[in-house]
Coordinates of C-alpha atoms and ligand atoms in Angstrom, one line a residue:
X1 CA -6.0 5.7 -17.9
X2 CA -3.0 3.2 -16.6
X3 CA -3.3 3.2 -12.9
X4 CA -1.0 1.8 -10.3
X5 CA -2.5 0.9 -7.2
X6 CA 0.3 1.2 -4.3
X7 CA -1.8 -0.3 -1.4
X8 CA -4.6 -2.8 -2.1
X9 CA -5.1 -6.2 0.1
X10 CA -5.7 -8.7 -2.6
X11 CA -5.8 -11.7 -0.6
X12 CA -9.2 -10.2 1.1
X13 CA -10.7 -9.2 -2.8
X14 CA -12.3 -12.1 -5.3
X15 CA -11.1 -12.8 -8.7
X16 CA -13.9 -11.1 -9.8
X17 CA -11.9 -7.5 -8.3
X18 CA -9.0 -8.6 -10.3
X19 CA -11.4 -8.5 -13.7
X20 CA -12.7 -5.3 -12.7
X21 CA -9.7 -3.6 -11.9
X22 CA -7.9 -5.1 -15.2
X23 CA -11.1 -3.5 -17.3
X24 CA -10.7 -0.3 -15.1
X25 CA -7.2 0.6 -16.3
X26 CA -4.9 -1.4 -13.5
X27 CA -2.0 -2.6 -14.4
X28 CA 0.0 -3.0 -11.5
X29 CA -0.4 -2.9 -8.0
X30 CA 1.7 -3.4 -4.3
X31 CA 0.0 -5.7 -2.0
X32 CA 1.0 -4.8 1.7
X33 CA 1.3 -7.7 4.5
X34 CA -1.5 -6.9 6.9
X35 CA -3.6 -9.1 9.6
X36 CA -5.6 -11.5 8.0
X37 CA -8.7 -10.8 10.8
X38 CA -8.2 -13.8 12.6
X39 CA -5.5 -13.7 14.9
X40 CA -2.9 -15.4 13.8
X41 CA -1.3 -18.0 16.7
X42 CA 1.9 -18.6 15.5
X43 CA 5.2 -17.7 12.9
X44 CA 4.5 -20.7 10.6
X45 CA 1.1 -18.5 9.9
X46 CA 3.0 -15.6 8.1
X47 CA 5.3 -17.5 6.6
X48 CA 2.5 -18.9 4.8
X49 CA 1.1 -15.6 3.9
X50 CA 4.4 -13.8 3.1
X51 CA 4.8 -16.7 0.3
X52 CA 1.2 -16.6 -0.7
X53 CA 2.1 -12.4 -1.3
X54 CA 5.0 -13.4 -3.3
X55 CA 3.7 -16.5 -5.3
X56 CA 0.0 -17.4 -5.4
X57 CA -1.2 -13.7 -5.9
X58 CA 1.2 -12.4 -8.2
X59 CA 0.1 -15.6 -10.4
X60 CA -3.5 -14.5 -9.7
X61 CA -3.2 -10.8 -10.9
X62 CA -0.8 -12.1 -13.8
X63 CA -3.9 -14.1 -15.5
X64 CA -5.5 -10.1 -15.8
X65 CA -2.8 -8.8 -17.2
X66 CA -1.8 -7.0 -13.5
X67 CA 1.8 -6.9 -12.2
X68 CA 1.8 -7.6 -8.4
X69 CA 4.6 -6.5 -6.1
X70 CA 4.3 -7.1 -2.6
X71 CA 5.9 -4.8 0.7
X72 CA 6.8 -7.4 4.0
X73 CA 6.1 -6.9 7.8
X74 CA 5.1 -7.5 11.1
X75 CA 1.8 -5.6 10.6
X76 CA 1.4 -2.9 14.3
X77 CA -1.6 -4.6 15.5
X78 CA -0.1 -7.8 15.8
X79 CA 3.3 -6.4 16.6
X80 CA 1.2 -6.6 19.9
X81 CA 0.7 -10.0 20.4
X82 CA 3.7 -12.0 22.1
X83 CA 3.3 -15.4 20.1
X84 CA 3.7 -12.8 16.7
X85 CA 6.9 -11.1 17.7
X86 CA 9.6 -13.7 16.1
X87 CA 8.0 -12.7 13.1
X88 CA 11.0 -10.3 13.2
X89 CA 13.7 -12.7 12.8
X90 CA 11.9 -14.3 9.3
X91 CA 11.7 -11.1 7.8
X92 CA 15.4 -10.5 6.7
X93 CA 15.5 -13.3 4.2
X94 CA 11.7 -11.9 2.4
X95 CA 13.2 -8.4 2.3
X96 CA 15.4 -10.1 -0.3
X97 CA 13.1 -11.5 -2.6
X98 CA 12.4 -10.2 -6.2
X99 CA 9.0 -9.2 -5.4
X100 CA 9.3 -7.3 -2.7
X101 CA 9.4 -3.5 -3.1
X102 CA 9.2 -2.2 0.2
X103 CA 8.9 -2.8 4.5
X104 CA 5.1 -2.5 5.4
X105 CA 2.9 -1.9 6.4
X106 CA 4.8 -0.8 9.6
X107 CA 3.5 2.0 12.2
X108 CA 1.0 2.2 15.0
X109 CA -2.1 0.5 15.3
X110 CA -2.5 1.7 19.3
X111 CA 0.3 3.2 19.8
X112 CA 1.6 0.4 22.4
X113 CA 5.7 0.6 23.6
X114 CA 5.4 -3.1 21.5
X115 CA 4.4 -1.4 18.4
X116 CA 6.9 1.4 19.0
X117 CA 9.7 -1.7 19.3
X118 CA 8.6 -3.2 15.9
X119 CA 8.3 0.0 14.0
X120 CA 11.8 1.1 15.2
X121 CA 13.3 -2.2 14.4
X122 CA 11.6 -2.5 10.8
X123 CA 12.7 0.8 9.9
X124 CA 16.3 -0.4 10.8
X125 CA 15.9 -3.6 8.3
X126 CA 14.4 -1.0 5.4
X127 CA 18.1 0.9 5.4
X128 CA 20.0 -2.0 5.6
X129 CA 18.5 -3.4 2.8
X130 CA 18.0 -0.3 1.2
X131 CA 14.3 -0.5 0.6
X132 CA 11.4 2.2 1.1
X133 CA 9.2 2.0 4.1
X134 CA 5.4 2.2 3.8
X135 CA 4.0 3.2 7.1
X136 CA 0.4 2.7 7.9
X137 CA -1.2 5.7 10.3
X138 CA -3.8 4.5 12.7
X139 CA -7.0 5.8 12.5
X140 CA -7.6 6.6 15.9
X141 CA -5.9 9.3 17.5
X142 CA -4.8 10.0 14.1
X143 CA -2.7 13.5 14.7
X144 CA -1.1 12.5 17.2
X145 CA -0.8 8.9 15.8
X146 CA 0.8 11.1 12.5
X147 CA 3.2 13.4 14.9
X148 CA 4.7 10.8 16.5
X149 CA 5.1 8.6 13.4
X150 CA 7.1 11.4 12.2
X151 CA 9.3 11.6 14.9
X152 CA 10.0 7.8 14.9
X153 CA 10.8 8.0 11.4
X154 CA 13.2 11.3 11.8
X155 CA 14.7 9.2 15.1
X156 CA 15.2 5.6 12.5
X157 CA 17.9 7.9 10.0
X158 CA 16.1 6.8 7.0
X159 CA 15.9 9.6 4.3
X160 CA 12.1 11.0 4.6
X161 CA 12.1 10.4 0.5
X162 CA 11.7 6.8 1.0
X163 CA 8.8 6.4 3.6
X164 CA 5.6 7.1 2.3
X165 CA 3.2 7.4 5.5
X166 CA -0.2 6.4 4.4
X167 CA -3.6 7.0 5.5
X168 CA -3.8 10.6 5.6
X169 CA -6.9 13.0 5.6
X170 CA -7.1 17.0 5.8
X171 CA -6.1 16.8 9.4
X172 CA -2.5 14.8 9.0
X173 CA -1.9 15.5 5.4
X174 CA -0.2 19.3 6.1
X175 CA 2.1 17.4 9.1
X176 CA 3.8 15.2 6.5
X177 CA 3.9 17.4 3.7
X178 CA 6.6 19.6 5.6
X179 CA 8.4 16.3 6.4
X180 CA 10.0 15.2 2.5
X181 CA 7.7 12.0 3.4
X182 CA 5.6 10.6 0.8
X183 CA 1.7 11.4 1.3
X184 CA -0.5 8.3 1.1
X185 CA -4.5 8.5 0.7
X186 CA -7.1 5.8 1.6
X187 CA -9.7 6.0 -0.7
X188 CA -12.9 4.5 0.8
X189 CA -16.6 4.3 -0.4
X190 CA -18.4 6.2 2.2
X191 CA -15.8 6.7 5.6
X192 CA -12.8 8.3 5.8
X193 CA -11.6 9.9 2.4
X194 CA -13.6 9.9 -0.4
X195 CA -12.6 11.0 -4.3
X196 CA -14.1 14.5 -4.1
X197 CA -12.1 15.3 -1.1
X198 CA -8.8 13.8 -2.7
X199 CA -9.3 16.1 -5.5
X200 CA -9.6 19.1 -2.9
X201 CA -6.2 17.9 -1.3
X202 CA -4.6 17.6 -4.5
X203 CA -5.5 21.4 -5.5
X204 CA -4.1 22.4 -2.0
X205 CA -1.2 20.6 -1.9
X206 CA -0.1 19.8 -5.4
X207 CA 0.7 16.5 -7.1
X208 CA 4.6 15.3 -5.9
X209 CA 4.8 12.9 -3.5
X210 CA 1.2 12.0 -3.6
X211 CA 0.1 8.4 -3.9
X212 CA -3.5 7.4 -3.9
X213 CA -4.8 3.3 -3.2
X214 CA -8.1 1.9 -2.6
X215 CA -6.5 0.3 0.2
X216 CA -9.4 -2.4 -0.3
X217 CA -9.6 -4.5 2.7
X218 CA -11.3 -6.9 4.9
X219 CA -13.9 -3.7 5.8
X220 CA -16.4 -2.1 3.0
X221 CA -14.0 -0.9 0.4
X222 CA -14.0 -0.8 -3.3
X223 CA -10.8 -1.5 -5.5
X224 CA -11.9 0.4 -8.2
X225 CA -11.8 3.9 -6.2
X226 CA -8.1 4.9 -7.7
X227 CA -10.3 4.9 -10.9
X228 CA -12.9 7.0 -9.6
X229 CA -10.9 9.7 -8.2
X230 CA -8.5 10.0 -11.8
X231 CA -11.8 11.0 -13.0
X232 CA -12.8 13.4 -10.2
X233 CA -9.6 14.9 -11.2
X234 CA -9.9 15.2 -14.3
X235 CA -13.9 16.8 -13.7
X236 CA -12.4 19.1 -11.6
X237 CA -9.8 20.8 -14.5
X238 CA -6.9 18.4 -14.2
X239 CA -5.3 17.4 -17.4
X240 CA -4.5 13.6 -18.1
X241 CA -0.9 13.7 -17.5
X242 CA -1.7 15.3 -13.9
X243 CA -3.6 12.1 -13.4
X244 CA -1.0 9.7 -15.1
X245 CA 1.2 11.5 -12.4
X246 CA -0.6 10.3 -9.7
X247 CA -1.9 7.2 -10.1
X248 CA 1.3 5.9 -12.4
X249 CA 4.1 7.9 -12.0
X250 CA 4.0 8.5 -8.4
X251 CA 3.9 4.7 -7.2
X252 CA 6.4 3.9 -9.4
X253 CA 8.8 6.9 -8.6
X254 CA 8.5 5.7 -5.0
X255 CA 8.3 1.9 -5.2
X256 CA 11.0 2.3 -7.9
X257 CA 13.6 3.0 -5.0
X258 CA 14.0 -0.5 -4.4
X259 CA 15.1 -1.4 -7.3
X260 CA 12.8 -4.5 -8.0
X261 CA 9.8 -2.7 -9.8
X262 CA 8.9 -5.0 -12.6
X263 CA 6.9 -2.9 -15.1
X264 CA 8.5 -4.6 -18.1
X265 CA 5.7 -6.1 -20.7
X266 CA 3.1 -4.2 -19.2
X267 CA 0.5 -3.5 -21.7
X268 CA -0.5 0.3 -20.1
X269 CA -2.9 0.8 -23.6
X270 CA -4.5 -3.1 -23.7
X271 CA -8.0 -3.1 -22.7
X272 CA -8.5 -6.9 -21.6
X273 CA -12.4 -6.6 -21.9
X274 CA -12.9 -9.3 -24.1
X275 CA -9.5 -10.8 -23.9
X276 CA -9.6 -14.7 -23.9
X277 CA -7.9 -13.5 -20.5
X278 CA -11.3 -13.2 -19.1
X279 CA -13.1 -15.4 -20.9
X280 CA -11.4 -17.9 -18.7
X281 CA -10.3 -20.0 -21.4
X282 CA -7.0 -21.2 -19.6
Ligands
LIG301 ZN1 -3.4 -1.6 4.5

């Protein structure tokens, strides 16, 4: 099974996660900028992280045999906080960078007229440099957090086919499948969505335009849920190519719109148990 995680905070997971996720089948993965827990006090802070998503961890997940492709934002929470917002003027000049595959994660945290400001204007700087848009959903509120994402994105211009809006359960999911938006799932151990109830979605709403990420982040989470739910699917009468849909196709159908995927040399059959890789040798 070659899986492609589109959403998985890296910088929060161990080097151990990497060796997991390289025996587990993942070969590639997007890394979206998010907040870091601490609030951060200044624009000198994400500068430092944005080049950290584009250097350090793509050398990290390289040593596993993972490619790592990062998406570039003013995250909604801190789109809140007044010391954060010239965060916006930086962000032209990553939205060129090789690794960078999309704007994200955008959206509303709250809902605040601050975080309706920075979604609009990063959904501006995805057309004009013509990258997708990976919009997080907030988890409060989360239909009418969904409805009104929906109507920012409509307002923005951008086509529908290049925002995937992420976060979705059984309540939001049937709001952006009538939009030509791409569907994004969360899987988490034991809140929100879980495998089982992916695969129930799935059978409802078929396979195109789904993406599915462990999201793994700085709350319980486990990067090896893409995994699991490949082999829900396939317990529950989906055939292998259904699943290489999903978790390889998909992501790289959407991410693929930029442009700057870089799948090239990736070993989808290696298994690097074993591999001097993980031995540590080097
Ligand atoms: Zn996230």
């Amino acid at each position: 099974m070659r899986i492609f995680d589109p959403h998985i905070h890296m910088t929060s997971r161990t080097t151990d996660d990497y060796e997991r996720m390289a025996a587990a089948g993942v070969r590639a993965l997007v890394e979206p900028a998010f907040w870091l827990g601490q609030p951060r006090t200044n624009v000198g802070s994400f500068t430092d992280y944005f080049d950290s998503l584009v250097g350090w961890e793509p050398f990290r997940a390289g040593q596993f045999g993972i490619r790592h492709h990062a998406t570039i934002a003013l995250n909604p929470k801190e789109a809140n906080d007044p010391r954060c917002r010239d965060v916006l003027q930086i962000l032209p000049r990553y939205l060129e960078k090789d690794g960078v595959v999309a704007v994200g994660e955008i959206g509303y945290d709250s809902m605040t007229p601050e975080e309706d400001e920075a979604f609009s204007a990063q959904l501006a700087l995805a057309v004009e440099h013509e990258l997708p848009a990976l919009v997080h959903t907030p988890h409060r509120d989360k239909a009418r957090g969904t409805e009104r994402t929906l109507a920012v994105v409509r307002e923005s211009g951008i086509d529908p086919g290049r925002v995937a809006v992420d976060h979705l359960n059984e309540v939001t999911v049937g709001t952006v499948a009538g939009s030509g938006c791409w569907m994004g799932f969360s899987i988490y151990p034991d809140t929100k969505m879980t495998a089982e109830r992916m695969v129930h979605i799935l059978r409802e709403y078929g396979l195109e335009r789904m993406l599915v990420n462990s999201a793994a982040d700085w709350g319980r989470s486990d990067p090896l849920l893409t995994r699991r739910t490949g082999e829900a699917m396939l317990a529950a009468g989906f055939c292998d190519d259904d699943v290489d849909r999903v978790l390889w196709r998909n992501p790289v159908e959407f991410y693929g719109q930029s442009k700057r995927l870089d799948l090239s040399d990736v070993d989808a059959g290696a298994t690097f148990e074993g591999n001097s890789i993980l031995r540590g040798g080097s």
